[in-house]
CSV table of C-alpha atoms in Angstrom, one decimal:
chain,number,residue,atom,x,y,z
D,1,UNK,CA,-4.4,16.7,-46.2
D,2,UNK,CA,-6.4,17.3,-43.1
D,3,UNK,CA,-5.3,16.4,-39.6
D,4,UNK,CA,-6.9,17.1,-36.2
D,5,UNK,CA,-4.9,18.8,-33.4
D,6,UNK,CA,-5.8,18.3,-29.7
D,7,UNK,CA,-4.2,20.5,-27.1
D,8,UNK,CA,-4.3,19.9,-23.3
D,9,UNK,CA,-3.6,21.8,-20.1
D,10,UNK,CA,-1.0,24.5,-20.5
D,11,UNK,CA,-0.7,23.8,-24.2
D,12,UNK,CA,-4.4,24.3,-24.6
D,13,UNK,CA,-4.3,27.6,-22.8
D,14,UNK,CA,-1.2,28.8,-24.8
D,15,UNK,CA,-2.9,27.8,-28.1
D,16,UNK,CA,-6.4,29.0,-27.1
D,17,UNK,CA,-8.1,25.9,-28.5
D,18,UNK,CA,-8.7,22.4,-27.3
D,19,UNK,CA,-9.3,20.9,-30.7
D,20,UNK,CA,-8.8,22.2,-34.2
D,21,UNK,CA,-8.6,20.9,-37.8
D,22,UNK,CA,-5.6,21.9,-39.8
D,23,UNK,CA,-4.8,21.5,-43.5
D,24,UNK,CA,-1.1,20.5,-43.9
D,25,UNK,CA,1.1,19.1,-46.6
D,26,UNK,CA,1.5,15.4,-47.1
D,27,UNK,CA,4.2,13.7,-45.0
D,28,UNK,CA,4.5,16.6,-42.5
D,29,UNK,CA,6.2,15.7,-39.2
D,30,UNK,CA,5.0,16.4,-35.7
D,31,UNK,CA,7.9,18.9,-35.3
D,32,UNK,CA,6.8,20.8,-38.4
D,33,UNK,CA,3.2,21.0,-37.1
D,34,UNK,CA,4.4,22.4,-33.8
D,35,UNK,CA,6.5,25.0,-35.6
D,36,UNK,CA,3.5,26.0,-37.6
D,37,UNK,CA,1.4,26.4,-34.4
D,38,UNK,CA,4.2,28.3,-32.7
D,39,UNK,CA,4.0,31.0,-35.4
D,40,UNK,CA,0.4,31.8,-34.6
D,41,UNK,CA,0.7,31.0,-30.8
D,42,UNK,CA,3.9,32.5,-29.6
D,43,UNK,CA,3.4,31.5,-26.0
D,44,UNK,CA,3.9,27.9,-27.0
D,45,UNK,CA,7.6,28.6,-27.2
D,46,UNK,CA,8.0,28.5,-23.4
D,47,UNK,CA,6.6,24.9,-23.4
D,48,UNK,CA,8.5,23.5,-26.4
D,49,UNK,CA,11.3,21.7,-24.6
D,50,UNK,CA,9.1,19.5,-22.6
D,51,UNK,CA,6.2,18.8,-24.9
D,52,UNK,CA,4.8,15.3,-25.4
D,53,UNK,CA,3.0,14.1,-28.5
D,54,UNK,CA,0.6,11.3,-29.4
D,55,UNK,CA,-0.8,10.3,-32.8
D,56,UNK,CA,-4.2,8.6,-32.6
D,57,UNK,CA,-3.7,8.1,-28.8
D,58,UNK,CA,-0.3,6.5,-29.1
D,59,UNK,CA,2.8,8.3,-27.8
D,60,UNK,CA,5.2,9.3,-30.6
D,61,UNK,CA,8.4,11.3,-31.1
D,62,UNK,CA,8.5,14.7,-32.8
D,63,UNK,CA,10.0,13.2,-36.0
D,64,UNK,CA,7.0,11.0,-36.6
D,65,UNK,CA,5.1,11.8,-39.9
D,66,UNK,CA,1.4,12.3,-40.0
D,67,UNK,CA,-1.2,10.8,-42.4
D,68,UNK,CA,-4.5,12.2,-43.6
D,69,UNK,CA,-7.1,12.0,-40.9
D,70,UNK,CA,-4.7,11.6,-38.0
D,71,UNK,CA,-5.3,13.1,-34.6
D,72,UNK,CA,-2.2,14.7,-33.1
D,73,UNK,CA,-2.3,15.5,-29.4
D,74,UNK,CA,0.2,17.9,-28.0
D,75,UNK,CA,0.6,18.3,-24.2
D,76,UNK,CA,2.9,19.0,-21.3
D,77,UNK,CA,4.4,16.3,-19.0
D,78,UNK,CA,1.5,14.6,-17.2
D,79,UNK,CA,0.7,15.2,-13.6
D,80,UNK,CA,-2.1,12.9,-12.6
D,81,UNK,CA,-2.4,10.7,-9.5
Z,1,UNK,CA,-10.0,-9.0,-12.6
Z,2,UNK,CA,-8.9,-5.7,-13.9
Z,3,UNK,CA,-11.2,-2.7,-13.5
Z,4,UNK,CA,-10.3,0.8,-14.6
Z,5,UNK,CA,-12.6,3.8,-14.3
Z,6,UNK,CA,-12.2,7.5,-15.0
Z,7,UNK,CA,-15.0,9.5,-13.4
Z,8,UNK,CA,-15.9,13.0,-12.3
Z,9,UNK,CA,-17.8,11.9,-9.1
Z,10,UNK,CA,-16.1,11.4,-5.8
Z,11,UNK,CA,-14.5,7.9,-5.4
Z,12,UNK,CA,-16.4,5.4,-3.3
Z,13,UNK,CA,-13.4,4.1,-1.3
Z,14,UNK,CA,-15.4,1.7,0.8
Z,15,UNK,CA,-16.7,0.0,-2.3
Z,16,UNK,CA,-13.4,-0.3,-4.1
Z,17,UNK,CA,-11.7,-1.7,-1.0
Z,18,UNK,CA,-14.5,-4.2,-0.6
Z,19,UNK,CA,-14.4,-5.3,-4.2
Z,20,UNK,CA,-10.6,-5.9,-4.0
Z,21,UNK,CA,-9.3,-9.3,-2.9
Z,22,UNK,CA,-10.4,-12.9,-3.4
Z,23,UNK,CA,-10.4,-15.8,-1.0
Z,24,UNK,CA,-7.0,-16.9,-2.4
Z,25,UNK,CA,-5.5,-13.5,-1.5
Z,26,UNK,CA,-3.5,-12.9,1.6
Z,27,UNK,CA,-2.8,-9.3,0.8
Z,28,UNK,CA,-4.7,-6.3,-0.4
Z,29,UNK,CA,-2.9,-3.0,-0.9
Z,30,UNK,CA,-4.9,0.2,-1.4
Z,31,UNK,CA,-3.2,3.4,-2.4
Z,32,UNK,CA,-5.3,6.6,-2.1
Z,33,UNK,CA,-4.0,9.8,-3.7
Z,34,UNK,CA,-5.5,12.8,-2.0
Z,35,UNK,CA,-5.8,16.5,-2.8
Z,36,UNK,CA,-3.3,18.2,-0.4
Z,37,UNK,CA,-3.9,21.6,1.1
Z,38,UNK,CA,-0.4,22.8,0.3
Z,39,UNK,CA,2.2,22.5,-2.4
Z,40,UNK,CA,5.7,24.0,-2.6
Z,41,UNK,CA,4.9,26.2,0.3
Z,42,UNK,CA,1.7,27.6,-1.1
Z,43,UNK,CA,-1.8,27.0,0.3
Z,44,UNK,CA,-3.9,25.1,-2.2
Z,45,UNK,CA,-7.7,25.7,-2.1
Z,46,UNK,CA,-8.7,23.0,-4.6
Z,47,UNK,CA,-7.5,21.0,-7.6
Z,48,UNK,CA,-8.8,20.5,-11.0
Z,49,UNK,CA,-7.8,17.6,-13.3
Z,50,UNK,CA,-7.9,17.7,-17.0
Z,51,UNK,CA,-7.8,14.4,-19.0
Z,52,UNK,CA,-7.2,13.2,-22.5
Z,53,UNK,CA,-10.3,11.0,-22.2
Z,54,UNK,CA,-9.7,8.1,-24.6
Z,55,UNK,CA,-6.0,7.9,-24.3
Z,56,UNK,CA,-6.0,8.3,-20.5
Z,57,UNK,CA,-8.3,5.3,-20.2
Z,58,UNK,CA,-6.1,3.3,-22.6
Z,59,UNK,CA,-2.9,4.1,-20.8
Z,60,UNK,CA,-4.4,3.5,-17.4
Z,61,UNK,CA,-5.8,0.1,-18.5
Z,62,UNK,CA,-2.4,-0.8,-19.9
Z,63,UNK,CA,-0.7,0.0,-16.6
Z,64,UNK,CA,-3.2,-2.0,-14.7
Z,65,UNK,CA,-3.0,-5.0,-17.0
Z,66,UNK,CA,0.7,-5.0,-17.1
Z,67,UNK,CA,0.9,-4.9,-13.3
Z,68,UNK,CA,-1.7,-7.7,-13.0
Z,69,UNK,CA,0.3,-9.9,-15.4
Z,70,UNK,CA,3.7,-9.1,-13.9
Z,71,UNK,CA,2.8,-9.6,-10.3
Z,72,UNK,CA,0.1,-12.3,-10.7
Z,73,UNK,CA,-2.7,-10.1,-9.2
Z,74,UNK,CA,-6.1,-11.7,-8.6
Z,75,UNK,CA,-7.7,-8.2,-8.6
Z,76,UNK,CA,-6.6,-4.8,-9.7
Z,77,UNK,CA,-8.9,-1.8,-9.5
Z,78,UNK,CA,-8.0,1.8,-10.5
Z,79,UNK,CA,-10.3,4.8,-10.3
Z,80,UNK,CA,-9.1,8.3,-11.3
Z,81,UNK,CA,-11.1,11.4,-11.1
Z,82,UNK,CA,-11.3,14.4,-13.5
Z,83,UNK,CA,-12.7,17.9,-13.0
Z,84,UNK,CA,-12.7,19.7,-9.6
Z,85,UNK,CA,-11.4,17.8,-6.5
Z,86,UNK,CA,-11.8,19.3,-3.1
Z,87,UNK,CA,-9.0,19.3,-0.5
Z,88,UNK,CA,-9.0,16.0,1.4
Z,89,UNK,CA,-10.8,14.1,-1.3
Z,90,UNK,CA,-9.3,11.2,-3.2
Z,91,UNK,CA,-8.1,12.0,-6.8
Z,92,UNK,CA,-7.1,8.3,-7.4
Z,93,UNK,CA,-7.4,5.0,-5.8
Z,94,UNK,CA,-5.5,1.8,-6.7
Z,95,UNK,CA,-6.4,-1.5,-5.1
Z,96,UNK,CA,-4.3,-4.6,-5.8
Z,97,UNK,CA,-4.6,-8.1,-4.3
Z,98,UNK,CA,-2.4,-11.1,-4.5
Z,99,UNK,CA,-1.6,-14.3,-2.5
Z,100,UNK,CA,1.5,-12.6,-1.0
Z,101,UNK,CA,2.1,-9.1,0.1
Z,102,UNK,CA,5.2,-8.1,-1.9
Z,103,UNK,CA,3.4,-8.5,-5.2
Z,104,UNK,CA,0.5,-6.4,-4.1
Z,105,UNK,CA,2.8,-3.6,-2.8
Z,106,UNK,CA,5.0,-3.6,-5.9
Z,107,UNK,CA,2.1,-3.6,-8.3
Z,108,UNK,CA,0.4,-0.7,-6.6
Z,109,UNK,CA,3.6,1.3,-6.6
Z,110,UNK,CA,4.2,0.5,-10.3
Z,111,UNK,CA,0.7,1.7,-11.2
Z,112,UNK,CA,0.9,5.0,-9.4
Z,113,UNK,CA,4.5,5.6,-10.8
Z,114,UNK,CA,3.2,4.9,-14.3
Z,115,UNK,CA,0.2,7.2,-13.8
Z,116,UNK,CA,2.5,10.0,-12.9
Z,117,UNK,CA,4.8,9.3,-15.9
Z,118,UNK,CA,2.5,8.3,-18.7
Z,119,UNK,CA,-1.2,8.7,-18.3
Z,120,UNK,CA,-2.4,11.9,-19.9
Z,121,UNK,CA,-4.0,13.6,-17.0
Z,122,UNK,CA,-2.9,17.1,-15.7
Z,123,UNK,CA,-3.4,18.7,-12.3
Z,124,UNK,CA,-4.1,22.4,-11.9
Z,125,UNK,CA,-3.6,23.8,-8.4
Z,126,UNK,CA,-5.8,26.7,-7.3
Z,127,UNK,CA,-4.5,29.1,-4.7
Z,128,UNK,CA,-6.1,32.1,-3.0
Z,129,UNK,CA,-4.3,34.3,-5.6
Z,130,UNK,CA,-4.2,32.3,-8.8
Z,131,UNK,CA,-3.5,28.9,-10.2
Z,132,UNK,CA,-0.9,26.8,-11.9
Z,133,UNK,CA,-0.5,23.6,-13.9
Z,134,UNK,CA,1.7,21.0,-12.2
Z,135,UNK,CA,4.2,19.7,-14.6
Z,136,UNK,CA,6.5,17.6,-12.5
Z,137,UNK,CA,6.0,14.4,-10.6
Z,138,UNK,CA,6.5,14.4,-6.9
V,1,UNK,CA,-1.4,10.3,15.3
V,2,UNK,CA,-0.5,6.7,16.1
V,3,UNK,CA,-3.3,4.3,16.9
V,4,UNK,CA,-2.8,0.6,17.7
V,5,UNK,CA,-5.5,-1.9,18.5
V,6,UNK,CA,-5.6,-5.6,19.1
V,7,UNK,CA,-9.1,-6.9,19.1
V,8,UNK,CA,-11.2,-10.1,18.7
V,9,UNK,CA,-13.9,-8.5,16.6
V,10,UNK,CA,-13.8,-8.2,12.8
V,11,UNK,CA,-11.9,-5.1,11.6
V,12,UNK,CA,-14.0,-2.1,10.4
V,13,UNK,CA,-12.0,-1.4,7.2
V,14,UNK,CA,-14.1,1.5,6.2
V,15,UNK,CA,-13.6,3.3,9.4
V,16,UNK,CA,-9.9,2.7,9.6
V,17,UNK,CA,-9.5,3.9,6.0
V,18,UNK,CA,-11.6,7.0,6.7
V,19,UNK,CA,-9.7,7.8,9.9
V,20,UNK,CA,-6.3,7.7,8.0
V,21,UNK,CA,-5.0,10.8,6.3
V,22,UNK,CA,-5.0,14.5,7.0
V,23,UNK,CA,-5.5,17.5,4.7
V,24,UNK,CA,-1.7,17.8,4.5
V,25,UNK,CA,-1.4,14.2,3.1
V,26,UNK,CA,-1.2,13.4,-0.5
V,27,UNK,CA,-1.0,9.7,0.1
V,28,UNK,CA,-2.7,7.1,2.2
V,29,UNK,CA,-1.6,3.5,1.9
V,30,UNK,CA,-3.7,0.7,3.4
V,31,UNK,CA,-2.5,-2.8,3.8
V,32,UNK,CA,-5.0,-5.5,4.5
V,33,UNK,CA,-3.8,-9.0,5.5
V,34,UNK,CA,-6.5,-11.5,4.8
V,35,UNK,CA,-7.1,-15.1,5.8
V,36,UNK,CA,-6.4,-17.1,2.6
V,37,UNK,CA,-8.2,-20.3,1.7
V,38,UNK,CA,-5.0,-22.2,1.0
V,39,UNK,CA,-1.5,-22.6,2.3
V,40,UNK,CA,1.3,-24.8,1.0
V,41,UNK,CA,-1.1,-26.6,-1.2
V,42,UNK,CA,-3.6,-27.4,1.6
V,43,UNK,CA,-7.2,-26.1,1.8
V,44,UNK,CA,-7.5,-23.8,4.8
V,45,UNK,CA,-10.9,-23.7,6.5
V,46,UNK,CA,-10.2,-21.0,9.1
V,47,UNK,CA,-7.4,-19.4,11.1
V,48,UNK,CA,-6.9,-18.8,14.7
V,49,UNK,CA,-4.5,-16.2,16.2
V,50,UNK,CA,-3.0,-16.5,19.6
V,51,UNK,CA,-1.3,-13.4,21.1
V,52,UNK,CA,0.9,-12.5,24.0
V,53,UNK,CA,-1.4,-9.7,24.9
V,54,UNK,CA,0.7,-7.1,26.7
V,55,UNK,CA,3.9,-7.7,24.7
V,56,UNK,CA,2.1,-7.9,21.4
V,57,UNK,CA,0.6,-4.5,22.0
V,58,UNK,CA,3.9,-3.1,23.1
V,59,UNK,CA,5.8,-4.4,20.1
V,60,UNK,CA,3.1,-3.4,17.7
V,61,UNK,CA,3.0,0.2,19.1
V,62,UNK,CA,6.8,0.3,18.9
V,63,UNK,CA,6.7,-0.7,15.2
V,64,UNK,CA,4.0,2.0,14.5
V,65,UNK,CA,5.8,4.7,16.4
V,66,UNK,CA,9.2,3.9,14.8
V,67,UNK,CA,7.6,4.0,11.3
V,68,UNK,CA,5.8,7.3,12.1
V,69,UNK,CA,9.0,8.9,13.2
V,70,UNK,CA,11.2,7.5,10.4
V,71,UNK,CA,8.9,8.3,7.5
V,72,UNK,CA,7.2,11.5,9.0
V,73,UNK,CA,3.7,10.0,8.9
V,74,UNK,CA,0.8,12.2,9.8
V,75,UNK,CA,-1.3,9.2,10.7
V,76,UNK,CA,-0.6,5.6,11.4
V,77,UNK,CA,-3.3,3.1,12.4
V,78,UNK,CA,-2.7,-0.6,13.0
V,79,UNK,CA,-5.4,-3.1,14.0
V,80,UNK,CA,-4.6,-6.8,14.5
V,81,UNK,CA,-7.1,-9.5,15.4
V,82,UNK,CA,-6.8,-12.5,17.7
V,83,UNK,CA,-9.0,-15.6,18.1
V,84,UNK,CA,-10.8,-17.1,15.1
V,85,UNK,CA,-10.7,-15.4,11.7
V,86,UNK,CA,-12.8,-16.7,8.8
V,87,UNK,CA,-11.5,-17.1,5.3
V,88,UNK,CA,-11.6,-13.8,3.4
V,89,UNK,CA,-11.7,-11.7,6.6
V,90,UNK,CA,-9.0,-9.3,7.5
V,91,UNK,CA,-6.6,-10.4,10.2
V,92,UNK,CA,-4.6,-7.1,10.1
V,93,UNK,CA,-5.0,-3.6,8.7
V,94,UNK,CA,-2.2,-1.0,8.5
V,95,UNK,CA,-3.0,2.5,7.3
V,96,UNK,CA,-0.3,5.1,6.9
V,97,UNK,CA,-0.5,8.6,5.5
V,98,UNK,CA,2.1,11.2,4.6
V,99,UNK,CA,2.5,14.2,2.3
V,100,UNK,CA,4.3,12.0,-0.3
V,101,UNK,CA,3.6,8.5,-1.4
V,102,UNK,CA,7.0,6.8,-1.0
V,103,UNK,CA,7.0,7.4,2.7
V,104,UNK,CA,3.5,6.0,3.1
V,105,UNK,CA,4.4,2.9,1.1
V,106,UNK,CA,7.7,2.3,2.9
V,107,UNK,CA,6.2,2.8,6.3
V,108,UNK,CA,3.4,0.3,5.7
V,109,UNK,CA,5.8,-2.3,4.4
V,110,UNK,CA,8.1,-1.8,7.4
V,111,UNK,CA,5.2,-2.3,9.8
V,112,UNK,CA,4.0,-5.5,8.2
V,113,UNK,CA,7.5,-6.9,8.0
V,114,UNK,CA,8.1,-6.1,11.6
V,115,UNK,CA,4.8,-7.7,12.6
V,116,UNK,CA,5.9,-10.9,10.9
V,117,UNK,CA,9.3,-10.8,12.6
V,118,UNK,CA,8.8,-9.5,16.1
V,119,UNK,CA,5.3,-9.1,17.3
V,120,UNK,CA,4.3,-12.1,19.5
V,121,UNK,CA,1.3,-13.3,17.6
V,122,UNK,CA,0.9,-16.8,16.2
V,123,UNK,CA,-1.3,-18.2,13.5
V,124,UNK,CA,-2.8,-21.6,13.5
V,125,UNK,CA,-4.3,-22.9,10.2
V,126,UNK,CA,-7.2,-25.3,10.3
V,127,UNK,CA,-7.7,-27.8,7.5
V,128,UNK,CA,-10.5,-30.3,6.9
V,129,UNK,CA,-8.2,-32.9,8.5
V,130,UNK,CA,-6.3,-31.2,11.2
V,131,UNK,CA,-4.4,-28.0,12.1
V,132,UNK,CA,-0.9,-26.6,12.3
V,133,UNK,CA,0.9,-23.7,13.8
V,134,UNK,CA,2.6,-21.5,11.2
V,135,UNK,CA,6.2,-20.7,12.2
V,136,UNK,CA,7.7,-19.2,9.2
V,137,UNK,CA,7.0,-15.9,7.6
V,138,UNK,CA,5.9,-15.8,4.0
P,1,UNK,CA,13.1,-17.7,44.2
P,2,UNK,CA,9.9,-17.7,42.3
P,3,UNK,CA,9.4,-16.9,38.6
P,4,UNK,CA,6.4,-17.1,36.3
P,5,UNK,CA,6.6,-19.0,33.0
P,6,UNK,CA,4.3,-18.2,30.1
P,7,UNK,CA,4.1,-20.5,27.1
P,8,UNK,CA,2.5,-19.7,23.7
P,9,UNK,CA,1.3,-21.5,20.6
P,10,UNK,CA,3.2,-24.8,19.9
P,11,UNK,CA,5.3,-24.3,23.1
P,12,UNK,CA,2.1,-24.0,25.1
P,13,UNK,CA,0.8,-27.2,23.6
P,14,UNK,CA,4.1,-29.1,24.1
P,15,UNK,CA,4.2,-28.0,27.8
P,16,UNK,CA,0.5,-28.4,28.5
P,17,UNK,CA,0.2,-25.1,30.3
P,18,UNK,CA,-0.1,-21.4,29.3
P,19,UNK,CA,1.2,-20.0,32.6
P,20,UNK,CA,2.9,-21.6,35.6
P,21,UNK,CA,4.9,-20.5,38.7
P,22,UNK,CA,8.2,-22.2,39.2
P,23,UNK,CA,10.6,-22.1,42.1
P,24,UNK,CA,14.2,-22.0,40.9
P,25,UNK,CA,17.7,-21.2,42.2
P,26,UNK,CA,18.9,-17.6,42.3
P,27,UNK,CA,20.7,-16.4,39.2
P,28,UNK,CA,19.3,-19.1,36.9
P,29,UNK,CA,19.6,-18.5,33.2
P,30,UNK,CA,16.8,-18.8,30.6
P,31,UNK,CA,18.6,-21.7,29.1
P,32,UNK,CA,18.7,-23.6,32.4
P,33,UNK,CA,14.9,-23.0,32.9
P,34,UNK,CA,14.2,-24.4,29.5
P,35,UNK,CA,16.3,-27.5,30.2
P,36,UNK,CA,14.3,-28.0,33.4
P,37,UNK,CA,11.1,-27.7,31.5
P,38,UNK,CA,12.4,-30.1,28.8
P,39,UNK,CA,12.8,-32.8,31.4
P,40,UNK,CA,9.2,-32.8,32.3
P,41,UNK,CA,7.9,-31.9,28.8
P,42,UNK,CA,9.9,-34.0,26.3
P,43,UNK,CA,8.1,-32.8,23.3
P,44,UNK,CA,9.6,-29.4,23.8
P,45,UNK,CA,12.9,-30.8,22.4
P,46,UNK,CA,11.6,-30.6,18.8
P,47,UNK,CA,11.1,-26.9,19.2
P,48,UNK,CA,14.3,-26.0,21.1
P,49,UNK,CA,16.3,-24.7,18.1
P,50,UNK,CA,14.0,-21.9,17.2
P,51,UNK,CA,12.6,-20.8,20.5
P,52,UNK,CA,12.3,-17.1,21.4
P,53,UNK,CA,12.4,-15.7,24.9
P,54,UNK,CA,11.2,-12.5,26.6
P,55,UNK,CA,11.7,-11.5,30.2
P,56,UNK,CA,8.9,-9.1,31.4
P,57,UNK,CA,7.8,-8.5,27.8
P,58,UNK,CA,11.3,-7.7,26.5
P,59,UNK,CA,13.0,-10.0,24.1
P,60,UNK,CA,16.2,-11.6,25.6
P,61,UNK,CA,18.8,-14.2,24.7
P,62,UNK,CA,19.0,-17.6,26.4
P,63,UNK,CA,22.0,-16.6,28.5
P,64,UNK,CA,20.0,-13.9,30.3
P,65,UNK,CA,19.6,-14.4,34.1
P,66,UNK,CA,16.3,-14.2,35.9
P,67,UNK,CA,15.4,-12.4,39.0
P,68,UNK,CA,12.8,-13.1,41.6
P,69,UNK,CA,9.3,-12.3,40.4
P,70,UNK,CA,10.3,-12.2,36.7
P,71,UNK,CA,8.0,-13.4,34.0
P,72,UNK,CA,9.7,-15.5,31.4
P,73,UNK,CA,7.8,-16.1,28.1
P,74,UNK,CA,8.8,-18.9,25.8
P,75,UNK,CA,7.5,-19.1,22.3
P,76,UNK,CA,8.1,-20.2,18.8
P,77,UNK,CA,8.9,-17.8,15.9
P,78,UNK,CA,6.0,-15.4,15.5
P,79,UNK,CA,3.6,-15.6,12.6
P,80,UNK,CA,1.1,-12.8,12.9
P,81,UNK,CA,-0.1,-10.5,10.2
């Protein structure tokens, strides 16, 4: 199935993209997607511990499973204000 | 009245302040977050904010609506900028109004605390010799 | 910078807000106390403030200076009106600025609490059918 | 000795003056001055319990003693802001 990945701030810079389509196996979890990304974007490792995730603009944990067409956003702790 | 805006342009503080408050309100509290010229001992030359557009708007609106309901605000306006912000400029303004002051103060503090914890916006500080993403709250 | 003014004229909110905050400040908090159109269930048509001129100025300055020292404010501006104040107009403005927001919030709240407890200023509410001095704080 | 009395808000209305010079005996206390005033301004009685006092613009208690030339201000609880 296809999902969309969005990356922000330091994660975007580590991954080298802000948005990307990915073909993954059905029922994949957020954690598994991140491990996939880490293989091709090693510098993501430094950020792993504090990463935040959202599926379709709702925060989720890394054990959430993705469905076809979902947008998974991956980003560091926020610092607005 | 809840009004939430995310914009690139400088914030019109006068207008937001004037729009806040009704004739039933005894208190208006305005919080202005400004770009500081220093951070952890380094001189900051400018800031740049990155946002997750749709989700930032959603989370910001949720914070404003939750605060309005919880503290019975008669008006609640939040404006956050993205893109480059010069030193001394406002990056965020929060204006709350209520019949009594405690509610207006608590609501404004709740909203800025929530922004710094949950709204997907990131600050990058630029120095004379580089830049860095800010990942922790104050 | 501590600035304390007691005046009869309407408060220039835009100017006070613009004067607050320095380039080292990440936070400006502005509290605006407004004349409400109702009080204890009665419709208020206007307010009138009486002051003990010299002492009010002295106590207000003391509150602003204490707050500035205690919360390391870079700027602290307080303006209070006397005489008639129309509904919806500001009777007081307090603007505090500091590097971090908690200090600016706490200082502004301390100052308004102190005004309501110690600064010799009295509010008279006018109704369609009379008037009364207000003797209790919110 | 002579002292000056200032009255504000409801106290001013009850007394019918905002400022007045009074000749009193040396070492008189605030409380004694107020009792004097109450004799001529009966409506002051209703306010007595909550009155505040300042001598020369400094808050004081009702057992403070006055000196010649002092200004004693008498007023109800404040309600600014």
